[in-house]
XYZ file of C-alpha atoms in Angstrom:
683
model
C -131.753 4.480 -84.958
C -131.997 6.182 -81.564
C -134.475 3.515 -80.272
C -131.997 0.766 -81.387
C -129.104 2.444 -79.621
C -131.346 2.986 -76.576
C -132.219 -0.792 -76.547
C -128.584 -1.774 -76.835
C -127.541 0.494 -73.924
C -130.374 -0.869 -71.863
C -129.380 -4.488 -72.611
C -125.744 -3.567 -71.817
C -126.690 -2.086 -68.470
C -128.799 -5.122 -67.621
C -125.916 -7.461 -68.410
C -123.460 -5.372 -66.378
C -125.929 -5.461 -63.456
C -126.276 -9.256 -63.878
C -122.408 -9.606 -63.868
C -121.999 -7.431 -60.895
C -124.775 -9.167 -59.005
C -123.396 -12.590 -59.897
C -119.924 -11.449 -58.752
C -121.254 -10.118 -55.519
C -123.166 -13.432 -54.891
C -120.064 -15.507 -55.648
C -118.030 -13.282 -53.218
C -120.627 -13.714 -50.488
C -120.738 -17.529 -51.127
C -116.824 -17.573 -50.906
C -116.916 -15.826 -47.641
C -119.574 -18.159 -46.323
C -117.801 -21.238 -47.667
C -114.486 -20.272 -46.076
C -116.316 -19.660 -42.817
C -118.068 -22.975 -43.065
C -114.697 -24.728 -43.860
C -112.965 -22.950 -40.897
C -115.903 -23.781 -38.556
C -116.023 -27.437 -39.734
C -112.264 -27.854 -39.389
C -112.499 -26.339 -35.904
C -115.323 -28.747 -34.972
C -113.404 -31.699 -36.296
C -110.297 -30.615 -34.510
C -112.249 -30.073 -31.294
C -113.909 -33.481 -31.571
C -110.658 -35.250 -32.245
C -108.973 -33.432 -29.278
C -111.918 -34.311 -27.164
C -111.814 -38.048 -28.111
C -107.993 -38.084 -27.700
C -108.080 -36.567 -24.273
C -111.318 -38.265 -23.018
C -113.260 -41.166 -24.560
C -110.227 -42.707 -26.246
C -107.954 -43.192 -23.132
C -111.038 -43.886 -21.083
C -112.055 -46.742 -23.374
C -108.525 -48.154 -23.470
C -108.181 -47.945 -19.703
C -111.689 -49.439 -19.258
C -110.607 -52.330 -21.548
C -107.552 -52.991 -19.432
C -109.607 -52.913 -16.261
C -112.087 -55.247 -17.716
C -109.155 -57.674 -18.587
C -107.634 -57.445 -15.156
C -110.947 -57.953 -13.485
C -111.372 -61.151 -15.508
C -107.867 -62.156 -14.431
C -108.731 -61.381 -10.827
C -111.770 -63.532 -10.985
C -109.647 -66.346 -12.425
C -107.053 -65.992 -9.673
C -109.696 -66.015 -6.981
C -111.326 -69.018 -8.588
C -107.949 -70.739 -8.707
C -107.202 -70.069 -5.202
C -110.577 -71.207 -3.964
C -110.812 -74.344 -6.026
C -107.516 -75.744 -5.293
C -106.926 -78.098 -2.315
C -103.878 -76.220 -1.480
C -105.370 -73.691 0.816
C -102.666 -72.745 3.159
C -99.971 -73.995 0.942
C -97.177 -71.530 1.053
C -96.070 -71.738 -2.571
C -99.666 -71.425 -3.930
C -100.341 -68.483 -1.704
C -97.228 -66.663 -2.782
C -98.179 -67.143 -6.449
C -101.766 -65.976 -5.954
C -100.894 -63.060 -3.749
C -98.315 -61.869 -6.362
C -100.898 -62.124 -9.086
C -103.416 -60.172 -7.032
C -100.874 -57.489 -6.262
C -100.026 -57.113 -9.970
C -103.677 -56.897 -10.893
C -104.324 -54.349 -8.243
C -101.467 -52.248 -9.455
C -102.566 -52.282 -13.054
C -106.225 -51.599 -12.242
C -105.258 -48.591 -10.045
C -103.095 -47.313 -12.866
C -106.047 -47.560 -15.285
C -108.325 -45.917 -12.798
C -105.877 -43.044 -12.543
C -105.879 -42.755 -16.462
C -109.629 -42.611 -16.354
C -109.689 -39.887 -13.706
C -107.124 -37.982 -15.719
C -108.986 -38.232 -19.055
C -112.032 -36.258 -17.834
C -112.188 -32.603 -16.839
C -114.260 -33.329 -13.696
C -114.779 -36.190 -11.392
C -118.192 -37.897 -11.798
C -120.103 -39.930 -9.234
C -119.660 -43.074 -11.277
C -115.887 -42.730 -11.070
C -115.888 -41.929 -7.484
C -118.119 -44.884 -6.699
C -115.877 -47.079 -8.878
C -112.863 -45.923 -6.854
C -114.610 -46.648 -3.466
C -115.697 -50.145 -4.688
C -112.257 -50.918 -5.866
C -110.652 -49.642 -2.601
C -113.172 -52.001 -0.786
C -112.154 -54.789 -3.170
C -108.451 -54.254 -2.347
C -109.164 -54.475 1.381
C -111.243 -57.617 0.953
C -108.481 -59.112 -1.208
C -105.931 -58.448 1.579
C -108.363 -60.323 4.041
C -108.701 -63.011 1.409
C -104.913 -63.600 1.022
C -104.520 -63.524 4.721
C -107.215 -66.221 5.165
C -105.352 -68.362 2.682
C -102.137 -68.036 4.721
C -103.127 -68.297 8.371
C -105.376 -66.911 11.076
C -105.218 -66.785 14.858
C -106.430 -70.294 15.136
C -104.422 -71.495 12.239
C -105.033 -71.641 8.500
C -108.629 -71.176 7.500
C -110.496 -74.021 6.179
C -111.221 -74.517 2.426
C -114.967 -73.921 3.104
C -114.293 -70.597 4.862
C -112.044 -69.312 2.092
C -114.505 -70.181 -0.589
C -117.394 -68.790 1.251
C -115.676 -65.564 1.779
C -114.739 -65.281 -1.888
C -118.268 -65.998 -3.027
C -119.890 -63.649 -0.521
C -117.494 -60.731 -0.419
C -115.310 -60.956 -3.484
C -117.272 -62.115 -6.478
C -120.304 -59.690 -6.065
C -117.915 -56.796 -5.695
C -115.905 -57.809 -8.675
C -119.120 -58.228 -10.716
C -120.273 -54.778 -9.657
C -116.856 -53.349 -10.747
C -117.176 -55.106 -14.006
C -120.666 -53.639 -14.655
C -119.512 -50.108 -13.695
C -116.497 -50.509 -15.965
C -118.806 -51.612 -18.803
C -120.851 -48.405 -18.320
C -117.767 -46.268 -18.580
C -116.729 -48.199 -21.693
C -120.279 -47.539 -23.194
C -119.982 -43.871 -22.342
C -116.645 -43.668 -24.120
C -118.214 -45.461 -27.100
C -121.163 -43.064 -27.143
C -118.796 -40.037 -27.129
C -116.806 -41.473 -29.970
C -119.960 -42.121 -31.986
C -121.120 -38.501 -31.270
C -117.698 -37.390 -32.539
C -118.333 -39.353 -35.708
C -121.668 -37.725 -36.184
C -120.271 -34.203 -35.684
C -117.509 -34.886 -38.005
C -119.869 -36.241 -40.636
C -122.126 -33.240 -40.296
C -119.109 -30.864 -40.799
C -117.961 -32.790 -43.830
C -121.491 -32.807 -45.341
C -121.722 -29.124 -44.795
C -118.436 -28.568 -46.557
C -119.472 -30.813 -49.402
C -122.793 -28.895 -49.832
C -121.052 -25.517 -49.959
C -118.410 -27.027 -52.203
C -121.177 -28.016 -54.659
C -122.744 -24.582 -54.342
C -119.350 -22.914 -55.045
C -118.786 -25.247 -57.963
C -122.187 -24.459 -59.451
C -121.634 -20.763 -58.834
C -118.270 -20.874 -60.550
C -119.751 -22.710 -63.527
C -122.607 -20.121 -63.729
C -120.038 -17.329 -63.544
C -118.010 -18.960 -66.356
C -121.171 -19.227 -68.474
C -122.080 -15.620 -67.740
C -118.601 -14.542 -68.647
C -118.751 -16.396 -71.838
C -122.111 -14.903 -72.621
C -120.716 -11.458 -71.765
C -117.768 -12.040 -74.147
C -120.199 -13.020 -76.851
C -122.521 -10.082 -76.169
C -119.507 -7.710 -75.958
C -118.381 -8.909 -79.472
C -121.915 -8.465 -80.684
C -122.192 -4.940 -79.183
C -118.816 -4.079 -80.664
C -120.029 -5.193 -84.078
C -123.238 -3.267 -83.635
C -121.291 -0.250 -82.486
C -119.044 -0.643 -85.479
C -122.139 -0.837 -87.702
C -123.633 2.203 -85.833
C -120.471 4.223 -86.320
C -120.377 3.259 -90.049
C -124.032 4.300 -90.355
C -123.347 7.497 -88.387
C -120.399 8.189 -90.828
C -122.682 7.647 -93.737
C -125.343 9.809 -92.204
C -122.819 12.541 -91.501
C -121.523 12.339 -95.075
C -125.101 12.595 -96.325
C -125.817 15.377 -93.983
C -122.600 17.135 -95.226
C -123.730 16.628 -98.720
C -127.227 17.829 -97.947
C -125.737 20.869 -96.253
C -123.597 21.571 -99.336
C -126.559 21.135 -101.657
C -128.780 23.234 -99.361
C -126.125 26.061 -99.349
C -125.831 25.811 -103.126
C -129.555 25.939 -103.584
C -129.900 28.826 -101.190
C -127.052 30.689 -102.823
C -128.745 30.358 -106.237
C -132.233 31.095 -104.902
C -131.173 34.065 -102.903
C -128.838 35.552 -105.491
C -131.541 35.359 -108.197
C -133.996 37.936 -106.603
C -131.101 39.831 -105.132
C -129.546 40.225 -108.600
C -132.916 41.488 -109.750
C -133.185 43.975 -106.894
C -129.702 45.274 -107.187
C -129.828 45.466 -111.058
C -133.294 47.077 -111.153
C -132.244 49.587 -108.547
C -129.264 50.552 -110.716
C -131.525 50.820 -113.775
C -133.961 52.994 -111.950
C -131.173 55.243 -110.613
C -129.865 55.692 -114.138
C -133.245 56.479 -115.525
C -134.495 58.656 -112.696
C -136.135 61.087 -115.093
C -138.130 58.370 -116.899
C -141.046 57.866 -114.448
C -142.495 55.020 -116.461
C -139.261 53.061 -116.439
C -138.693 53.765 -112.794
C -142.233 52.591 -112.008
C -141.588 49.345 -113.946
C -138.457 48.818 -112.039
C -140.017 49.437 -108.675
C -142.814 46.984 -109.543
C -140.362 44.296 -110.481
C -138.196 45.068 -107.333
C -141.326 44.594 -105.284
C -141.917 41.227 -106.958
C -138.352 40.027 -106.367
C -138.563 41.252 -102.828
C -141.694 39.158 -102.281
C -139.847 36.100 -103.811
C -136.918 36.659 -101.448
C -139.260 37.011 -98.484
C -141.050 33.834 -99.455
C -137.736 32.016 -99.641
C -136.826 33.202 -96.184
C -140.185 32.181 -94.858
C -139.806 28.702 -96.434
C -136.423 28.161 -94.701
C -137.792 29.409 -91.374
C -140.830 27.164 -91.580
C -138.720 24.188 -92.332
C -136.399 25.042 -89.490
C -139.370 25.366 -87.082
C -140.878 22.154 -88.261
C -137.789 20.076 -87.971
C -136.962 21.509 -84.519
C -140.540 20.762 -83.303
C -141.344 24.369 -82.594
C -144.588 24.498 -84.800
C -147.579 24.356 -82.499
C -150.992 24.334 -84.194
C -153.706 26.651 -82.794
C -157.172 25.521 -82.157
C -159.673 28.276 -83.273
C -163.011 28.426 -84.951
C -163.079 29.081 -88.651
C -165.545 28.925 -91.535
C -164.781 26.243 -94.136
C -166.994 28.192 -96.618
C -165.095 31.432 -96.087
C -161.927 29.517 -96.653
C -163.279 28.089 -99.928
C -164.498 31.558 -100.983
C -161.083 32.977 -100.363
C -159.351 30.227 -102.496
C -161.965 30.720 -105.184
C -161.280 34.477 -105.189
C -157.594 33.697 -105.619
C -158.366 31.476 -108.547
C -160.520 34.037 -110.315
C -158.093 36.974 -109.603
C -155.384 35.723 -111.887
C -154.055 38.037 -114.608
C -155.621 37.683 -118.001
C -152.545 36.037 -119.378
C -153.008 33.113 -117.063
C -156.716 32.481 -117.558
C -157.748 28.866 -116.890
C -160.886 26.910 -116.100
C -160.602 27.393 -112.366
C -163.202 26.504 -109.785
C -163.611 25.544 -106.093
C -166.347 22.899 -105.403
C -167.948 22.235 -102.068
C -169.535 18.703 -101.523
C -171.595 17.626 -98.515
C -170.456 20.513 -96.335
C -172.969 20.204 -93.517
C -170.844 21.886 -90.786
C -169.452 25.326 -91.684
C -167.748 26.235 -88.451
C -164.896 23.975 -87.549
C -162.092 24.081 -85.018
C -158.477 23.988 -86.081
C -155.494 26.010 -87.257
C -157.013 28.052 -90.113
C -153.739 29.850 -90.935
C -151.789 26.664 -91.480
C -154.685 25.096 -93.448
C -154.885 28.218 -95.595
C -151.093 27.965 -96.137
C -151.447 24.317 -97.224
C -154.213 24.972 -99.657
C -152.689 28.049 -101.148
C -149.528 26.124 -101.583
C -151.164 23.386 -103.528
C -153.331 25.777 -105.607
C -150.291 27.877 -106.347
C -148.474 24.765 -107.616
C -151.504 23.756 -109.673
C -151.719 27.123 -111.330
C -147.918 27.434 -111.758
C -147.513 24.028 -113.441
C -150.667 24.124 -115.592
C -150.650 25.418 -119.130
C -153.070 28.095 -120.274
C -156.594 26.850 -120.849
C -156.282 23.719 -118.789
C -158.551 22.850 -115.860
C -157.485 23.488 -112.282
C -159.964 22.934 -109.481
C -160.203 22.323 -105.771
C -162.906 19.960 -104.275
C -163.692 20.200 -100.558
C -165.982 17.507 -99.122
C -167.002 16.455 -95.676
C -167.670 12.947 -94.477
C -168.830 11.550 -91.093
C -166.009 10.687 -88.663
C -165.824 7.792 -86.279
C -164.909 10.273 -83.554
C -167.888 11.953 -81.954
C -168.059 15.669 -82.632
C -165.625 15.527 -85.594
C -165.876 15.497 -89.413
C -163.472 14.123 -91.913
C -162.590 16.769 -94.482
C -161.092 15.962 -97.794
C -159.289 18.469 -99.900
C -158.571 17.590 -103.572
C -156.617 19.839 -105.791
C -156.644 18.766 -109.398
C -154.951 19.994 -112.526
C -154.501 18.836 -116.093
C -151.090 20.454 -116.360
C -147.596 19.040 -117.147
C -147.652 16.308 -114.468
C -144.687 14.504 -113.017
C -142.677 11.328 -113.551
C -143.394 8.474 -111.227
C -139.824 8.417 -109.976
C -140.091 12.048 -108.927
C -143.398 11.639 -107.090
C -141.605 9.318 -104.599
C -139.220 12.194 -103.771
C -141.622 15.118 -103.989
C -141.760 15.593 -100.132
C -137.990 15.771 -99.715
C -136.580 19.382 -99.253
C -135.164 21.097 -102.316
C -136.367 18.362 -104.682
C -137.505 19.740 -108.032
C -138.134 17.873 -111.251
C -135.943 18.886 -114.164
C -137.613 19.654 -117.432
C -137.696 22.527 -119.868
C -140.949 23.985 -118.331
C -139.833 23.747 -114.669
C -136.342 25.100 -115.338
C -138.001 28.356 -116.219
C -140.283 28.360 -113.229
C -139.025 29.721 -109.946
C -139.323 27.858 -106.689
C -137.219 26.694 -103.749
C -138.315 23.019 -103.528
C -139.414 23.502 -99.975
C -143.172 23.947 -100.446
C -144.270 20.322 -100.557
C -141.964 19.303 -97.678
C -143.531 22.042 -95.588
C -147.064 20.982 -96.672
C -146.523 17.327 -95.866
C -145.094 18.255 -92.286
C -148.098 20.525 -91.663
C -150.569 17.968 -92.689
C -148.863 15.346 -90.394
C -148.963 17.925 -87.567
C -152.797 17.913 -88.107
C -152.767 14.111 -87.903
C -153.838 14.041 -91.523
C -152.652 12.321 -94.681
C -151.542 13.551 -98.049
C -151.355 11.623 -101.280
C -150.019 12.682 -104.732
C -151.101 11.108 -108.024
C -149.537 12.282 -111.178
C -148.828 11.215 -114.674
C -146.351 13.032 -116.970
C -148.227 15.199 -119.470
C -151.639 14.505 -118.039
C -151.745 16.364 -114.739
C -151.590 15.975 -111.016
C -154.052 15.224 -108.168
C -153.186 15.987 -104.556
C -155.518 14.620 -101.856
C -155.422 15.672 -98.191
C -157.585 14.223 -95.448
C -157.817 15.478 -91.957
C -160.204 15.534 -88.945
C -161.576 18.662 -87.527
C -163.726 19.218 -84.435
C -167.188 20.708 -85.075
C -167.763 23.951 -83.261
C -170.670 23.922 -80.826
C -173.947 25.340 -82.023
C -173.698 28.328 -79.667
C -170.115 29.101 -80.666
C -168.948 32.461 -82.091
C -166.668 33.136 -84.970
C -162.954 33.574 -84.596
C -162.796 37.320 -84.732
C -165.020 39.976 -83.510
C -165.000 41.619 -87.006
C -166.402 38.367 -88.561
C -168.942 38.019 -85.785
C -170.229 41.538 -86.550
C -170.208 40.828 -90.307
C -167.253 43.071 -90.877
C -164.139 41.882 -92.718
C -161.093 44.263 -92.831
C -160.075 44.337 -96.392
C -157.979 47.436 -96.488
C -158.749 51.085 -97.013
C -160.498 50.623 -100.365
C -158.752 53.803 -101.623
C -159.757 55.833 -98.558
C -157.564 57.838 -96.145
C -157.528 57.474 -92.375
C -157.933 59.944 -89.652
C -155.984 59.591 -86.461
C -152.673 60.038 -84.656
C -150.209 57.044 -84.712
C -147.208 56.533 -82.466
C -144.468 54.460 -84.090
C -142.023 52.881 -81.605
C -138.924 51.813 -83.649
C -135.181 51.928 -82.839
C -134.066 51.568 -86.560
C -133.989 54.805 -88.398
C -134.710 53.423 -91.829
C -137.573 51.316 -90.642
C -138.912 54.368 -88.831
C -138.703 56.380 -92.127
C -140.472 53.663 -94.117
C -143.296 53.182 -91.685
C -143.740 56.971 -91.285
C -143.937 57.494 -95.062
C -146.440 54.625 -95.495
C -148.709 55.930 -92.734
C -148.552 59.568 -93.736
C -149.311 58.735 -97.358
C -152.546 57.098 -96.099
C -153.581 60.089 -94.084
C -152.324 59.344 -90.492
C -150.472 61.872 -88.338
C -147.271 60.168 -87.179
C -145.165 60.616 -84.051
C -142.057 58.530 -83.348
C -140.258 57.018 -80.301
C -136.859 55.419 -80.542
C -137.299 52.851 -77.666
C -139.718 51.638 -74.997
C -138.667 54.320 -72.451
C -139.196 57.076 -74.959
C -142.693 55.571 -75.849
C -143.785 55.374 -72.191
C -142.689 59.000 -71.743
C -144.591 60.231 -74.750
C -147.752 58.329 -73.680
C -147.362 59.650 -70.128
C -147.027 63.274 -71.380
C -149.897 62.929 -73.817
C -153.409 64.064 -73.472
C -156.316 61.830 -73.214
C -157.079 60.599 -76.795
C -154.023 62.111 -78.306
C -152.813 58.719 -79.711
C -155.302 56.578 -81.518
C -152.868 53.663 -82.392
C -149.468 52.510 -81.455
C -147.164 50.379 -83.652
C -144.709 48.744 -81.301
C -141.352 47.055 -82.326
C -140.386 44.196 -79.820
C -136.631 44.105 -79.885
C -135.207 47.437 -78.744
C -132.540 48.677 -76.336
C -133.173 49.987 -72.861
C -136.822 48.677 -72.828
C -138.136 46.238 -75.333
C -141.658 46.109 -76.757
C -143.047 43.625 -74.334
C -141.920 45.656 -71.276
C -143.081 48.927 -72.872
C -146.557 47.480 -73.707
C -147.018 46.296 -70.061
C -145.828 49.651 -68.764
C -148.133 51.699 -71.019
C -151.055 49.367 -70.100
C -150.387 49.875 -66.384
C -149.967 53.645 -66.716
C -153.306 54.055 -68.609
C -155.071 51.794 -66.148
C -153.695 53.544 -62.997
C -154.756 56.880 -64.387
C -158.170 55.754 -65.515
C -157.423 56.542 -69.154
C -158.716 54.878 -72.216
C -156.526 52.033 -73.494
C -154.782 52.643 -76.884
C -154.708 49.824 -79.410
C -151.170 48.486 -79.608
C -150.027 46.438 -82.732
C -146.694 44.631 -82.801
C -144.616 45.540 -85.865
C -141.602 43.367 -85.544
C -139.071 41.099 -87.467
C -139.557 38.422 -84.752
C -142.147 36.521 -86.847
C -142.373 33.139 -85.016
C -145.667 31.872 -83.535
C -144.091 32.150 -80.066
C -143.361 35.820 -80.696
C -147.041 36.434 -81.628
C -148.128 34.619 -78.410
C -145.722 36.709 -76.218
C -146.909 39.933 -77.776
C -150.610 39.014 -77.298
C -150.050 37.906 -73.708
C -148.247 41.184 -72.911
C -151.397 43.132 -73.815
C -150.852 43.923 -77.562
C -153.998 43.832 -79.717
C -152.530 42.575 -82.946
C -149.429 41.406 -84.630
C -147.543 42.344 -87.898
C -144.342 40.788 -89.142
C -141.710 42.686 -90.976
C -141.202 43.481 -93.766
C -144.346 45.491 -93.826
C -147.115 44.020 -95.993
C -149.127 46.908 -97.414
C -152.378 44.976 -97.524
C -151.960 43.913 -93.871
C -150.990 47.406 -92.877
C -154.089 48.854 -94.419
C -156.238 46.227 -92.726
C -154.793 47.325 -89.353
C -155.446 50.995 -90.140
C -159.088 50.152 -91.146
C -159.593 48.095 -88.093
C -158.374 50.589 -85.485
C -158.694 54.098 -87.100
C -161.579 56.057 -88.638
C -161.590 56.370 -92.489
C -162.855 59.294 -94.544
C -166.454 58.793 -95.303
C -167.027 56.265 -92.408
C -170.676 56.147 -91.746
C -173.323 53.683 -92.896
C -170.878 51.699 -95.084
C -168.039 51.914 -92.633
C -164.490 50.586 -93.009
C -165.828 47.042 -92.708
C -168.570 47.536 -95.242
C -171.895 47.411 -93.238
C -174.976 47.314 -95.393
C -175.238 46.665 -99.081
C -172.805 49.322 -100.144
C -170.330 48.232 -97.490
C -170.584 44.626 -98.437
C -169.913 45.555 -102.104
C -166.975 47.591 -101.121
C -165.748 44.804 -98.863
C -166.006 42.234 -101.702
C -164.185 44.561 -104.107
C -161.486 45.229 -101.680
C -160.957 41.665 -100.753
C -160.671 40.646 -104.425
C -158.206 43.462 -105.053
C -156.222 42.560 -101.990
C -156.037 38.847 -102.842
C -155.241 39.637 -106.508
C -152.269 41.648 -105.273
C -151.125 38.762 -103.085
C -151.504 36.193 -105.787
C -149.685 38.392 -108.298
C -146.764 38.620 -105.978
C -146.921 34.871 -105.395
C -147.023 34.132 -109.057
C -143.992 36.263 -109.765
C -142.279 34.574 -106.929
C -142.746 31.160 -108.241
C -146.073 30.564 -106.463
C -144.350 30.793 -103.107
C -145.347 34.120 -101.888
C -146.525 35.044 -98.448
C -148.424 33.901 -96.649
C -148.706 30.499 -98.158
C -145.291 29.406 -99.449
C -145.658 27.356 -102.621
C -144.336 23.979 -103.461
C -141.624 23.050 -105.845
C -142.565 20.349 -108.321
């Protein structure tokens, strides 16, 4: 959904960019177009003005001059061809014609001189030649009238006209023709410039037309896309509304389920507490009530752990650790849990290892253990007495170098499930409804948590089930094989010691409890004192630092540190104590976090601050005894030791481990198979 919305927004941004770019290009083209039109109009106007003021009047004047020169030639020819040389009437007519021609030619020459911005040599030469012609025409007319010795002869007049007038008139005609050609060339140049300007305007007009058409097409596409986006947005909003309604319904269902599942153990705790109070003198009844209160408390704790796990998984806060672990030890632990069931729940239980060539692998053992205990708890919980429940762990080669493919198969021949429910089994709070399950406690979160954890490991999970015949759950995941020279995860395992509790022994040592809550302080003090420890208390980090500072070397053997306290929290107090002991060259004291901040990030912060171990509240008795056995001396420590060195120790360790696991599973069974640390599934 988010990817689709992101693609829509990306497409919308791209189209907006396209429209803005196209609009900008059209605006630039409009500016250029108007600039070209203005320039072309200016060019055309300039050319027209130039032709009007120059070539045009010049060509007209040159044409008139050419006509008058032809007339002049005709007059001269007439006057020289007639036999009336010296005839008064003929001379008057000829002289009048010549005067008229001279006046007209001079007027046209004045027009030509006025039509250009500067005088050229050609015009100047033309004017000189014409002035010379007028002088010679004056001599010519005089010769036609009379001279000092009387009228000139016909031969003299004709010879003068041929020698002095005709060549000059021809020269003027040639010069006039050149001026006429110049005017024609300028007019042709004007036509070329005007055509270029018109062609430029036509080109940009076509560009503008195409641009406008493209913009219209883009606009139509945008309208279409906008309509499509609006429809998609409407669909998205409708889908969001449906999702919101479903989320609201899921929230209501979640609150209803949580209300029921929380109130059930709480009702038991409150009711049994009341019964115990009313029968305080009946020690057996009180003990029974306390046992059942402990069971209900474990169930309530498992429910809280389930909800927190789901919240961490959905918010992406679960980070898998990569540590070395023994697959055989894990199998032994599961097998011990199988065999430690109460007599009333005896079944044919077994753990089978197949082709396990690599014992030490790398992965998150705690989460893997949680997954497997989840599945085995379900198999035990939903299998009738006497039926078979088993786990198969097999290894196969992996395509990745240095890895193996591990398959975990949990089989049972219990009540099974309907096919329709198998498809929904991984959804939170899903539980199948039948007479058997309705009397089996569970939250419906176990399989959802299991599936998410398997996927975090890049593994797969598959459920095959048939109603009345049983269920098989198959998990496959790849794990790296630890190097040959690697060491085990924990020092105690590397040394062959496994803390399994006190095994009924008492400890020796002084313990400092740093706790700001009075009730929690009282509980921890009572539990430690009942196991032989001497207890001192501090109400916050500053008080703890002061007590350590004022203590003698070796006065405190172990510190249990709360993390969230006023004035100075556990992280700051741990760092301050570590620094003080280091600065004064004193032996470091083991510090164990004992806190209600139970997330993985809290564990990491505690270890980074210098704490040696981590315990989550509420206090788990088995885990508390393991901590005491790990860091304090026990009565009778020697060859066997707390960890069980030697044959006697190993036997004690095995017995203690079985007892510890039995207690854990008993709590899990009473809590619907969802007890700590592996919260069970709801089927």
